[in-house]
mmCIF file of C-alpha atoms and ligand atoms in Angstrom:
data_model
loop_
_atom_site.group_PDB
_atom_site.id
_atom_site.type_symbol
_atom_site.label_atom_id
_atom_site.label_comp_id
_atom_site.label_asym_id
_atom_site.label_seq_id
_atom_site.Cartn_x
_atom_site.Cartn_y
_atom_site.Cartn_z
ATOM 1 C CA MET P 403 15.388 44.896 -33.100
ATOM 2 C CA SER P 404 17.091 48.263 -32.372
ATOM 3 C CA ALA P 405 16.907 49.710 -28.862
ATOM 4 C CA THR P 406 14.679 52.581 -30.014
ATOM 5 C CA SER P 407 12.047 50.238 -31.483
ATOM 6 C CA VAL P 408 11.534 48.285 -28.224
ATOM 7 C CA SER P 409 8.224 49.331 -26.664
ATOM 8 C CA PRO P 410 7.593 49.002 -22.917
ATOM 9 C CA GLN P 411 5.062 46.325 -23.853
ATOM 10 C CA THR P 412 7.689 44.135 -25.554
ATOM 11 C CA LEU P 413 8.154 41.040 -23.420
ATOM 12 C CA ALA P 414 11.572 40.671 -21.792
ATOM 13 C CA ILE P 415 11.881 37.218 -23.450
ATOM 14 C CA ASP P 416 11.509 39.022 -26.799
ATOM 15 C CA GLY P 417 14.221 41.584 -25.971
ATOM 16 C CA GLY P 418 12.133 44.136 -24.027
ATOM 17 C CA SER P 419 12.939 45.508 -20.566
ATOM 18 C CA PRO P 420 11.750 43.326 -17.688
ATOM 19 C CA VAL P 421 9.204 44.793 -15.280
ATOM 20 C CA ARG P 422 11.777 44.297 -12.480
ATOM 21 C CA GLU P 423 15.544 44.352 -12.414
ATOM 22 C CA LYS P 424 15.839 41.554 -9.847
ATOM 23 C CA LEU P 425 13.900 38.314 -9.507
ATOM 24 C CA LEU P 426 11.072 38.433 -6.966
ATOM 25 C CA PRO P 427 10.840 34.947 -5.398
ATOM 26 C CA TYR P 428 7.438 33.259 -5.036
ATOM 27 C CA GLY P 429 7.947 32.935 -1.287
ATOM 28 C CA ARG P 430 10.517 33.745 1.355
ATOM 29 C CA GLN P 431 10.992 33.968 5.115
ATOM 30 C CA SER P 432 11.256 37.059 7.328
ATOM 31 C CA VAL P 433 13.690 36.797 10.248
ATOM 32 C CA ASP P 434 14.254 39.804 12.530
ATOM 33 C CA GLU P 435 16.643 40.660 15.375
ATOM 34 C CA ALA P 436 14.290 39.285 18.067
ATOM 35 C CA ASP P 437 14.260 35.934 16.231
ATOM 36 C CA ILE P 438 18.045 35.884 16.015
ATOM 37 C CA GLN P 439 18.462 36.838 19.684
ATOM 38 C CA ALA P 440 16.075 34.070 20.773
ATOM 39 C CA VAL P 441 18.144 31.498 18.887
ATOM 40 C CA VAL P 442 21.424 32.865 20.281
ATOM 41 C CA ASP P 443 20.047 32.688 23.836
ATOM 42 C CA VAL P 444 19.276 28.991 23.420
ATOM 43 C CA LEU P 445 22.703 28.343 21.898
ATOM 44 C CA ARG P 446 24.166 29.720 25.156
ATOM 45 C CA SER P 447 21.862 27.598 27.330
ATOM 46 C CA ASP P 448 22.095 23.995 28.585
ATOM 47 C CA TRP P 449 19.458 22.518 26.283
ATOM 48 C CA LEU P 450 19.908 22.633 22.519
ATOM 49 C CA THR P 451 17.243 19.959 22.052
ATOM 50 C CA THR P 452 14.476 18.282 24.157
ATOM 51 C CA GLY P 453 14.662 21.236 26.571
ATOM 52 C CA PRO P 454 12.132 23.767 27.863
ATOM 53 C CA LYS P 455 11.602 25.623 24.580
ATOM 54 C CA VAL P 456 9.862 22.611 23.025
ATOM 55 C CA ALA P 457 6.937 22.618 25.455
ATOM 56 C CA GLU P 458 6.852 26.436 25.424
ATOM 57 C CA PHE P 459 6.481 26.485 21.628
ATOM 58 C CA GLU P 460 3.916 23.678 21.656
ATOM 59 C CA GLU P 461 1.782 25.381 24.311
ATOM 60 C CA ALA P 462 1.870 28.761 22.566
ATOM 61 C CA PHE P 463 1.027 27.105 19.254
ATOM 62 C CA ALA P 464 -1.881 25.065 20.653
ATOM 63 C CA ALA P 465 -3.327 28.226 22.213
ATOM 64 C CA ARG P 466 -2.967 30.106 18.911
ATOM 65 C CA VAL P 467 -4.848 27.507 16.839
ATOM 66 C CA GLY P 468 -7.397 26.689 19.556
ATOM 67 C CA ALA P 469 -6.342 23.072 20.169
ATOM 68 C CA ALA P 470 -5.878 21.265 23.470
ATOM 69 C CA GLU P 471 -2.420 19.991 22.480
ATOM 70 C CA ALA P 472 0.272 20.511 19.879
ATOM 71 C CA VAL P 473 3.131 18.098 19.173
ATOM 72 C CA SER P 474 6.211 19.426 17.369
ATOM 73 C CA PHE P 475 8.141 17.492 14.710
ATOM 74 C CA SER P 476 11.309 18.027 12.704
ATOM 75 C CA SER P 477 9.297 18.795 9.535
ATOM 76 C CA GLY P 478 5.761 18.939 8.227
ATOM 77 C CA THR P 479 6.417 15.589 6.570
ATOM 78 C CA ALA P 480 7.490 14.006 9.871
ATOM 79 C CA ALA P 481 4.380 15.550 11.471
ATOM 80 C CA LEU P 482 2.185 13.924 8.805
ATOM 81 C CA HIS P 483 3.917 10.619 9.441
ATOM 82 C CA GLY P 484 3.311 10.973 13.195
ATOM 83 C CA ALA P 485 -0.378 11.688 12.626
ATOM 84 C CA VAL P 486 -0.802 8.711 10.293
ATOM 85 C CA PHE P 487 0.923 6.506 12.887
ATOM 86 C CA ALA P 488 -1.310 7.808 15.697
ATOM 87 C CA ALA P 489 -4.382 7.140 13.542
ATOM 88 C CA GLY P 490 -3.248 3.508 13.494
ATOM 89 C CA LEU P 491 -2.814 3.087 9.728
ATOM 90 C CA LYS P 492 -1.068 -0.125 8.728
ATOM 91 C CA ALA P 493 -0.637 -2.485 5.776
ATOM 92 C CA GLY P 494 -3.975 -3.291 4.157
ATOM 93 C CA ASP P 495 -5.571 0.015 5.222
ATOM 94 C CA GLU P 496 -6.489 2.843 2.864
ATOM 95 C CA ALA P 497 -6.518 6.607 3.331
ATOM 96 C CA ILE P 498 -8.245 8.985 0.932
ATOM 97 C CA THR P 499 -6.403 12.125 -0.114
ATOM 98 C CA THR P 500 -6.094 14.653 -2.911
ATOM 99 C CA PRO P 501 -3.779 14.557 -5.914
ATOM 100 C CA MET P 502 -3.522 18.380 -5.758
ATOM 101 C CA THR P 503 -0.813 18.483 -3.108
ATOM 102 C CA PHE P 504 2.846 18.053 -2.344
ATOM 103 C CA ALA P 505 3.829 14.369 -2.505
ATOM 104 C CA ALA P 506 4.402 14.239 1.290
ATOM 105 C CA THR P 507 0.640 14.075 1.982
ATOM 106 C CA ALA P 508 0.340 10.752 0.170
ATOM 107 C CA ASN P 509 3.854 9.502 0.972
ATOM 108 C CA CYS P 510 3.168 9.505 4.722
ATOM 109 C CA VAL P 511 0.424 6.920 4.189
ATOM 110 C CA LEU P 512 2.918 4.698 2.348
ATOM 111 C CA TYR P 513 5.473 5.124 5.176
ATOM 112 C CA GLN P 514 3.084 3.109 7.382
ATOM 113 C CA GLY P 515 2.542 0.471 4.712
ATOM 114 C CA ALA P 516 -1.022 1.656 3.985
ATOM 115 C CA THR P 517 -2.360 2.730 0.565
ATOM 116 C CA PRO P 518 -3.190 6.289 -0.457
ATOM 117 C CA VAL P 519 -6.377 6.475 -2.528
ATOM 118 C CA PHE P 520 -6.838 9.684 -4.482
ATOM 119 C CA ALA P 521 -10.134 11.474 -5.008
ATOM 120 C CA ASP P 522 -10.738 14.427 -7.311
ATOM 121 C CA VAL P 523 -11.021 18.050 -6.162
ATOM 122 C CA CYS P 524 -13.650 20.811 -6.345
ATOM 123 C CA PHE P 525 -13.265 23.174 -9.293
ATOM 124 C CA ASP P 526 -13.264 26.384 -7.248
ATOM 125 C CA THR P 527 -11.023 25.637 -4.251
ATOM 126 C CA LEU P 528 -9.032 22.682 -5.650
ATOM 127 C CA ASN P 529 -9.682 21.003 -2.284
ATOM 128 C CA LEU P 530 -10.976 17.420 -1.922
ATOM 129 C CA ASP P 531 -14.495 17.067 -3.265
ATOM 130 C CA PRO P 532 -16.575 15.344 -0.530
ATOM 131 C CA GLU P 533 -18.734 13.606 -3.187
ATOM 132 C CA GLU P 534 -15.627 12.089 -4.754
ATOM 133 C CA VAL P 535 -14.378 11.042 -1.316
ATOM 134 C CA MET P 536 -17.694 9.335 -0.620
ATOM 135 C CA GLY P 537 -17.373 7.281 -3.807
ATOM 136 C CA ARG P 538 -13.982 5.949 -2.739
ATOM 137 C CA ILE P 539 -14.744 4.816 0.795
ATOM 138 C CA THR P 540 -14.375 1.025 1.144
ATOM 139 C CA SER P 541 -14.270 -1.420 4.048
ATOM 140 C CA ARG P 542 -10.495 -0.799 4.138
ATOM 141 C CA THR P 543 -10.661 2.996 4.484
ATOM 142 C CA ARG P 544 -9.334 4.228 7.844
ATOM 143 C CA ALA P 545 -8.613 7.926 7.308
ATOM 144 C CA ILE P 546 -9.215 10.978 5.131
ATOM 145 C CA LEU P 547 -6.363 13.451 4.554
ATOM 146 C CA PRO P 548 -7.772 16.661 3.090
ATOM 147 C CA VAL P 549 -5.336 19.445 2.161
ATOM 148 C CA ASP P 550 -6.175 23.124 2.602
ATOM 149 C CA TYR P 551 -4.810 24.018 -0.817
ATOM 150 C CA ALA P 552 -3.122 27.442 -0.985
ATOM 151 C CA GLY P 553 -4.416 28.179 2.535
ATOM 152 C CA HIS P 554 -8.150 27.845 1.748
ATOM 153 C CA PRO P 555 -9.718 25.483 4.309
ATOM 154 C CA THR P 556 -11.305 22.296 3.051
ATOM 155 C CA ASP P 557 -15.056 21.776 3.421
ATOM 156 C CA LEU P 558 -14.457 20.285 6.861
ATOM 157 C CA ASP P 559 -18.114 19.841 7.866
ATOM 158 C CA ALA P 560 -18.735 17.596 4.847
ATOM 159 C CA ILE P 561 -15.497 15.646 5.367
ATOM 160 C CA LEU P 562 -16.116 15.207 9.117
ATOM 161 C CA TYR P 563 -19.684 14.069 8.424
ATOM 162 C CA LEU P 564 -18.406 11.309 6.118
ATOM 163 C CA ALA P 565 -15.711 10.372 8.622
ATOM 164 C CA LYS P 566 -18.214 10.074 11.447
ATOM 165 C CA ARG P 567 -20.574 7.929 9.374
ATOM 166 C CA HIS P 568 -17.786 5.517 8.418
ATOM 167 C CA GLY P 569 -15.656 5.649 11.592
ATOM 168 C CA LEU P 570 -12.652 7.334 9.929
ATOM 169 C CA VAL P 571 -9.939 9.615 11.325
ATOM 170 C CA VAL P 572 -9.554 13.032 9.669
ATOM 171 C CA ILE P 573 -5.959 14.247 9.369
ATOM 172 C CA GLU P 574 -6.116 17.732 7.898
ATOM 173 C CA ASP P 575 -2.955 18.720 6.042
ATOM 174 C CA ALA P 576 -2.965 22.430 6.889
ATOM 175 C CA CYS P 577 0.656 23.005 5.880
ATOM 176 C CA HIS P 578 -0.698 25.920 3.787
ATOM 177 C CA ALA P 579 -3.291 27.101 6.251
ATOM 178 C CA LEU P 580 -1.821 28.269 9.566
ATOM 179 C CA GLY P 581 -4.135 31.034 10.786
ATOM 180 C CA ALA P 582 -7.009 30.199 8.415
ATOM 181 C CA GLU P 583 -10.611 30.042 9.644
ATOM 182 C CA TYR P 584 -13.525 27.826 8.604
ATOM 183 C CA LYS P 585 -17.031 29.037 9.519
ATOM 184 C CA GLY P 586 -15.536 31.192 12.263
ATOM 185 C CA ARG P 587 -13.513 28.306 13.747
ATOM 186 C CA ARG P 588 -9.736 28.135 13.703
ATOM 187 C CA VAL P 589 -7.984 25.561 11.522
ATOM 188 C CA GLY P 590 -6.220 23.353 14.061
ATOM 189 C CA SER P 591 -9.222 23.088 16.364
ATOM 190 C CA ILE P 592 -11.601 21.177 14.053
ATOM 191 C CA ALA P 593 -10.178 17.938 12.573
ATOM 192 C CA ASP P 594 -8.990 14.950 14.644
ATOM 193 C CA MET P 595 -5.416 15.990 13.876
ATOM 194 C CA THR P 596 -4.229 19.035 11.954
ATOM 195 C CA VAL P 597 -0.735 19.186 10.489
ATOM 196 C CA PHE P 598 1.360 22.328 9.922
ATOM 197 C CA SER P 599 4.757 23.050 8.347
ATOM 198 C CA PHE P 600 7.317 25.711 9.239
ATOM 199 C CA HIS P 601 9.336 25.540 6.034
ATOM 200 C CA PRO P 602 10.733 29.017 5.174
ATOM 201 C CA VAL P 603 8.040 29.804 2.576
ATOM 202 C CA LYS P 604 5.261 29.240 5.135
ATOM 203 C CA HIS P 605 3.506 31.756 7.429
ATOM 204 C CA ILE P 606 6.088 31.297 10.194
ATOM 205 C CA THR P 607 9.361 29.400 10.047
ATOM 206 C CA THR P 608 11.708 27.258 12.120
ATOM 207 C CA ALA P 609 13.837 26.519 8.990
ATOM 208 C CA GLU P 610 12.547 22.939 8.926
ATOM 209 C CA GLY P 611 9.778 22.012 11.322
ATOM 210 C CA GLY P 612 6.203 20.877 11.736
ATOM 211 C CA MET P 613 3.404 20.516 14.286
ATOM 212 C CA VAL P 614 0.278 18.454 14.805
ATOM 213 C CA ALA P 615 -2.588 20.091 16.697
ATOM 214 C CA THR P 616 -5.189 17.825 18.301
ATOM 215 C CA ASN P 617 -7.863 17.774 20.993
ATOM 216 C CA ASP P 618 -7.273 14.063 21.582
ATOM 217 C CA ALA P 619 -4.846 13.291 24.427
ATOM 218 C CA LYS P 620 -4.274 9.718 23.187
ATOM 219 C CA PHE P 621 -3.233 10.873 19.712
ATOM 220 C CA ALA P 622 -0.908 13.452 21.302
ATOM 221 C CA GLU P 623 0.714 10.886 23.590
ATOM 222 C CA SER P 624 1.193 8.436 20.731
ATOM 223 C CA MET P 625 2.820 11.129 18.553
ATOM 224 C CA ARG P 626 5.148 12.256 21.372
ATOM 225 C CA ARG P 627 6.440 8.690 21.683
ATOM 226 C CA PHE P 628 6.649 8.188 17.929
ATOM 227 C CA ARG P 629 8.875 11.237 17.401
ATOM 228 C CA ASN P 630 11.249 9.960 20.092
ATOM 229 C CA HIS P 631 12.022 6.370 18.974
ATOM 230 C CA GLY P 632 8.856 5.013 20.605
ATOM 231 C CA ILE P 633 10.338 5.763 24.055
ATOM 232 C CA SER P 634 7.914 6.639 26.808
ATOM 233 C CA SER P 635 9.899 9.504 28.427
ATOM 234 C CA ASP P 636 12.396 12.074 27.155
ATOM 235 C CA ALA P 637 15.901 12.874 28.420
ATOM 236 C CA ARG P 638 14.816 15.963 30.360
ATOM 237 C CA GLN P 639 11.993 14.153 32.140
ATOM 238 C CA ARG P 640 14.475 11.435 33.148
ATOM 239 C CA GLN P 641 17.055 13.961 34.338
ATOM 240 C CA SER P 642 14.531 15.860 36.465
ATOM 241 C CA ALA P 643 13.221 12.592 37.929
ATOM 242 C CA GLY P 644 16.816 11.478 38.643
ATOM 243 C CA GLN P 645 16.231 8.287 36.648
ATOM 244 C CA TRP P 646 18.146 6.384 33.997
ATOM 245 C CA HIS P 647 15.522 3.785 33.141
ATOM 246 C CA TYR P 648 13.404 4.106 30.002
ATOM 247 C CA GLU P 649 11.351 1.795 27.859
ATOM 248 C CA MET P 650 10.883 1.670 24.117
ATOM 249 C CA VAL P 651 7.277 0.587 23.750
ATOM 250 C CA SER P 652 6.702 0.970 20.014
ATOM 251 C CA LEU P 653 8.753 1.544 16.878
ATOM 252 C CA GLY P 654 9.476 5.227 16.443
ATOM 253 C CA PHE P 655 11.857 7.689 14.830
ATOM 254 C CA ASN P 656 13.998 10.658 15.757
ATOM 255 C CA TYR P 657 11.631 13.361 14.507
ATOM 256 C CA ARG P 658 12.323 15.865 17.321
ATOM 257 C CA LEU P 659 12.325 19.620 16.768
ATOM 258 C CA PRO P 660 15.336 21.099 18.630
ATOM 259 C CA ASP P 661 15.078 23.872 21.236
ATOM 260 C CA VAL P 662 17.258 26.099 19.052
ATOM 261 C CA VAL P 663 14.517 26.358 16.447
ATOM 262 C CA CYS P 664 11.589 26.087 18.885
ATOM 263 C CA ALA P 665 12.888 29.406 20.239
ATOM 264 C CA LEU P 666 12.700 30.773 16.706
ATOM 265 C CA GLY P 667 9.161 29.403 16.392
ATOM 266 C CA ILE P 668 8.056 31.115 19.626
ATOM 267 C CA GLU P 669 9.260 34.485 18.307
ATOM 268 C CA GLN P 670 7.841 33.888 14.827
ATOM 269 C CA LEU P 671 4.437 32.980 16.238
ATOM 270 C CA LYS P 672 4.166 36.467 17.757
ATOM 271 C CA LYS P 673 4.244 37.848 14.187
ATOM 272 C CA LEU P 674 1.673 35.444 12.727
ATOM 273 C CA GLY P 675 -1.199 37.954 13.003
ATOM 274 C CA ALA P 676 0.725 40.648 11.111
ATOM 275 C CA ASN P 677 1.919 38.122 8.516
ATOM 276 C CA LEU P 678 -1.633 36.955 7.843
ATOM 277 C CA LEU P 679 -2.890 40.507 7.583
ATOM 278 C CA ARG P 680 -0.285 41.335 4.950
ATOM 279 C CA ARG P 681 -0.969 38.163 2.958
ATOM 280 C CA ARG P 682 -4.701 38.934 2.979
ATOM 281 C CA GLN P 683 -4.044 42.487 1.771
ATOM 282 C CA ILE P 684 -1.929 41.182 -1.103
ATOM 283 C CA ALA P 685 -4.569 38.584 -2.048
ATOM 284 C CA SER P 686 -7.229 41.264 -2.103
ATOM 285 C CA GLN P 687 -5.109 43.563 -4.324
ATOM 286 C CA TYR P 688 -4.337 40.667 -6.666
ATOM 287 C CA GLY P 689 -8.001 39.640 -6.846
ATOM 288 C CA ALA P 690 -9.180 43.166 -7.683
ATOM 289 C CA ALA P 691 -6.527 43.585 -10.388
ATOM 290 C CA PHE P 692 -6.871 40.149 -12.019
ATOM 291 C CA ARG P 693 -10.654 40.327 -12.287
ATOM 292 C CA GLU P 694 -10.019 43.073 -14.853
ATOM 293 C CA ILE P 695 -7.397 41.195 -16.915
ATOM 294 C CA PRO P 696 -8.824 39.006 -19.716
ATOM 295 C CA GLY P 697 -7.327 35.525 -19.703
ATOM 296 C CA ILE P 698 -6.540 35.528 -15.978
ATOM 297 C CA VAL P 699 -8.801 33.773 -13.456
ATOM 298 C CA PRO P 700 -8.037 34.919 -9.888
ATOM 299 C CA ALA P 701 -7.974 32.512 -6.926
ATOM 300 C CA MET P 702 -11.514 31.682 -5.737
ATOM 301 C CA THR P 703 -12.666 31.949 -2.126
ATOM 302 C CA ARG P 704 -15.810 30.546 -0.521
ATOM 303 C CA PRO P 705 -17.726 32.959 1.713
ATOM 304 C CA GLU P 706 -17.544 30.760 4.831
ATOM 305 C CA VAL P 707 -13.731 30.790 5.079
ATOM 306 C CA ASN P 708 -10.946 33.202 5.858
ATOM 307 C CA PRO P 709 -7.960 31.758 3.983
ATOM 308 C CA ALA P 710 -4.351 32.052 5.127
ATOM 309 C CA TRP P 711 -2.968 32.594 1.590
ATOM 310 C CA HIS P 712 0.168 30.499 1.578
ATOM 311 C CA LEU P 713 0.008 30.605 -2.236
ATOM 312 C CA TYR P 714 -1.751 32.788 -4.752
ATOM 313 C CA PRO P 715 -2.622 30.495 -7.679
ATOM 314 C CA ILE P 716 -4.123 32.018 -10.825
ATOM 315 C CA ARG P 717 -5.596 29.970 -13.648
ATOM 316 C CA LEU P 718 -5.147 30.803 -17.325
ATOM 317 C CA ASP P 719 -8.196 30.988 -19.565
ATOM 318 C CA PHE P 720 -7.049 29.573 -22.888
ATOM 319 C CA GLU P 721 -10.183 30.838 -24.632
ATOM 320 C CA GLN P 722 -8.719 34.288 -24.156
ATOM 321 C CA LEU P 723 -4.987 33.600 -24.377
ATOM 322 C CA ALA P 724 -3.130 32.408 -27.467
ATOM 323 C CA ALA P 725 -0.373 30.750 -25.451
ATOM 324 C CA ASP P 726 0.078 27.663 -23.317
ATOM 325 C CA ARG P 727 1.030 27.609 -19.619
ATOM 326 C CA ALA P 728 4.729 27.059 -20.391
ATOM 327 C CA GLN P 729 4.862 30.201 -22.561
ATOM 328 C CA VAL P 730 3.113 32.371 -19.972
ATOM 329 C CA PHE P 731 5.336 30.929 -17.228
ATOM 330 C CA ARG P 732 8.497 31.649 -19.228
ATOM 331 C CA ALA P 733 7.330 35.164 -20.074
ATOM 332 C CA LEU P 734 6.604 35.974 -16.397
ATOM 333 C CA ARG P 735 9.986 34.601 -15.336
ATOM 334 C CA GLY P 736 11.501 36.804 -18.066
ATOM 335 C CA GLU P 737 9.900 39.809 -16.353
ATOM 336 C CA ASN P 738 11.694 38.659 -13.169
ATOM 337 C CA ILE P 739 8.557 37.439 -11.435
ATOM 338 C CA GLY P 740 9.394 34.212 -9.593
ATOM 339 C CA VAL P 741 6.367 32.183 -10.610
ATOM 340 C CA ASN P 742 5.943 28.532 -9.725
ATOM 341 C CA VAL P 743 3.403 25.728 -10.254
ATOM 342 C CA HIS P 744 1.517 24.013 -7.414
ATOM 343 C CA TYR P 745 1.090 21.160 -7.996
ATOM 344 C CA ILE P 746 2.046 18.536 -10.488
ATOM 345 C CA PRO P 747 -0.756 16.148 -9.393
ATOM 346 C CA VAL P 748 0.799 13.461 -7.190
ATOM 347 C CA HIS P 749 -0.442 10.578 -9.377
ATOM 348 C CA PHE P 750 1.510 12.054 -12.328
ATOM 349 C CA HIS P 751 4.864 11.422 -10.616
ATOM 350 C CA PRO P 752 6.788 8.428 -12.001
ATOM 351 C CA PHE P 753 6.841 6.699 -8.608
ATOM 352 C CA TYR P 754 3.029 6.782 -8.339
ATOM 353 C CA ARG P 755 2.516 5.893 -12.020
ATOM 354 C CA GLU P 756 4.747 2.862 -11.664
ATOM 355 C CA ARG P 757 3.474 1.736 -8.280
ATOM 356 C CA PHE P 758 -0.263 2.221 -8.921
ATOM 357 C CA GLY P 759 -0.530 2.215 -12.728
ATOM 358 C CA PHE P 760 -1.949 5.731 -13.113
ATOM 359 C CA LYS P 761 -2.067 6.801 -16.756
ATOM 360 C CA GLY P 762 -3.631 10.260 -16.489
ATOM 361 C CA GLY P 763 -7.327 11.020 -16.958
ATOM 362 C CA GLU P 764 -8.313 9.586 -13.551
ATOM 363 C CA PHE P 765 -8.913 12.942 -11.831
ATOM 364 C CA PRO P 766 -10.131 15.350 -14.517
ATOM 365 C CA VAL P 767 -10.684 18.435 -12.350
ATOM 366 C CA ALA P 768 -7.211 18.252 -10.793
ATOM 367 C CA GLU P 769 -5.543 17.458 -14.112
ATOM 368 C CA ASN P 770 -7.381 20.143 -16.050
ATOM 369 C CA SER P 771 -6.608 22.741 -13.406
ATOM 370 C CA TYR P 772 -2.957 21.740 -13.249
ATOM 371 C CA ALA P 773 -2.569 22.566 -16.961
ATOM 372 C CA ARG P 774 -3.700 26.149 -16.250
ATOM 373 C CA LEU P 775 -2.193 26.908 -12.847
ATOM 374 C CA ILE P 776 0.549 29.395 -12.066
ATOM 375 C CA SER P 777 1.474 30.464 -8.503
ATOM 376 C CA LEU P 778 2.418 34.122 -8.186
ATOM 377 C CA PRO P 779 4.731 35.523 -5.492
ATOM 378 C CA MET P 780 2.976 35.567 -2.104
ATOM 379 C CA PHE P 781 4.845 36.292 1.120
ATOM 380 C CA HIS P 782 4.278 38.682 3.986
ATOM 381 C CA ALA P 783 7.450 40.743 3.378
ATOM 382 C CA MET P 784 6.349 41.770 -0.125
ATOM 383 C CA THR P 785 6.357 45.556 -0.535
ATOM 384 C CA ASP P 786 3.645 47.536 -2.322
ATOM 385 C CA GLN P 787 6.123 47.923 -5.185
ATOM 386 C CA ASP P 788 6.562 44.130 -5.366
ATOM 387 C CA VAL P 789 2.793 43.669 -5.564
ATOM 388 C CA ASP P 790 2.498 46.349 -8.272
ATOM 389 C CA ASP P 791 5.305 44.695 -10.235
ATOM 390 C CA VAL P 792 3.528 41.331 -10.204
ATOM 391 C CA ILE P 793 0.255 42.896 -11.349
ATOM 392 C CA GLN P 794 2.023 44.892 -14.064
ATOM 393 C CA ALA P 795 3.881 41.816 -15.328
ATOM 394 C CA VAL P 796 0.689 39.712 -15.435
ATOM 395 C CA ARG P 797 -1.098 42.522 -17.294
ATOM 396 C CA LYS P 798 1.801 42.848 -19.748
ATOM 397 C CA VAL P 799 2.085 39.114 -20.459
ATOM 398 C CA ALA P 800 -1.697 38.508 -20.666
ATOM 399 C CA GLY P 801 -2.011 41.558 -22.927
ATOM 400 C CA HIS P 802 0.709 40.233 -25.205
ATOM 401 C CA TYR P 803 -0.881 36.810 -25.617
ATOM 402 C CA GLY P 804 -4.480 38.075 -25.598
ATOM 403 C CA ARG P 805 -6.647 36.831 -28.477
HETATM 404 C C1 PLP V 216 0.589 20.462 1.467
HETATM 405 C C2 PLP V 216 1.908 20.114 2.064
HETATM 406 N N1 PLP V 216 2.002 19.041 2.861
HETATM 407 C C3 PLP V 216 3.167 18.688 3.443
HETATM 408 C C4 PLP V 216 4.318 19.418 3.248
HETATM 409 C C5 PLP V 216 5.596 18.964 3.876
HETATM 410 O O1 PLP V 216 6.094 19.909 4.769
HETATM 411 P P1 PLP V 216 7.662 19.986 5.079
HETATM 412 O O2 PLP V 216 8.323 20.620 3.888
HETATM 413 O O3 PLP V 216 7.736 20.860 6.298
HETATM 414 O O4 PLP V 216 8.139 18.600 5.338
HETATM 415 C C6 PLP V 216 4.269 20.537 2.423
HETATM 416 C C7 PLP V 216 5.497 21.306 2.202
HETATM 417 O O5 PLP V 216 5.582 22.274 1.543
HETATM 418 C C8 PLP V 216 3.049 20.901 1.815
HETATM 419 O O6 PLP V 216 2.959 21.960 1.016
#
């Protein structure tokens, strides 16, 4: 094709000009001078880890999500593991969770020797379907681990009702949902334990890091020991008490979040409100634009929630598009839009297939949705131009493949 015959509608993968010159990632952190200064201050202080910034971050975080206590961990995965430990899961126990998540949600159950049992998701939110959960409760079930997919809170009332009836612990994986609200209540204040992640693509970051919010003092105490080798006091408590003696009372890990990054977390938390506002603006612009584009199904929101929009997943309508997900994905990447897919259902991974014998077909809503899902860029530092570029690229690609 000669340069003069290339129309602006020609896809970049077919030799046209991309919508953007540079790749727009699907998520990225924002770190400002106040964040950097806070980290530098700790680097010059006496305590790089297990110092005063840990409790300061935990207290500020608990207040922000409306929980009595918050326990920090070295990652969201470690936080999930701590919560599963505190819930008392052990070999022979089962915990029900969703296949539409990052593998860590199910892996943490295996870390304690218990068995993750998957249940299918609701078509609109892609969150655990309470009816499906109900059908999988057995005499071995000890916990339910719902995930607030993309930042849209799970139907917590229904899940908590089931948990209460069967004496189960609810560990909400809210790694996508910091700042979200369910029926006017803050995520973090509702489930028995609520787990958050501070990975750089999340709403606030500590590089790696995680937190469990809870209103239960016993769970909090158990998690504090678990993240510190199962030891009943930390180094700073011993130093201030002038003591050397400590006791390891249970098996634990080193899952501590250092002061250096707790200081970063304290600063980042101050920006959470602004970050959420921006993400909600972007979601609303995306929703309005995609409702008008044939072949594109925007993310769905239930009226009783205020999502935190960690991700913005669209679904492709193959009745209206003459292309599969891989083609649309490739075309959007060609336009320099950093699309992604969340998630390959957990039971599709070779480890889970081999260990549990999954063959596909077990969770039709999750599997069917997976085949159509594409996550678009969603992060609070996106400019208006970035948002326009994404919308333009989706319009261009959907228009090209439109039937
Ligand atoms: C739903 C979900 N759960 C757990 C995790 C694990 O968090 P981390 O990466 O902080 O270990 C993630 C990470 O992205 C996640 O998306």
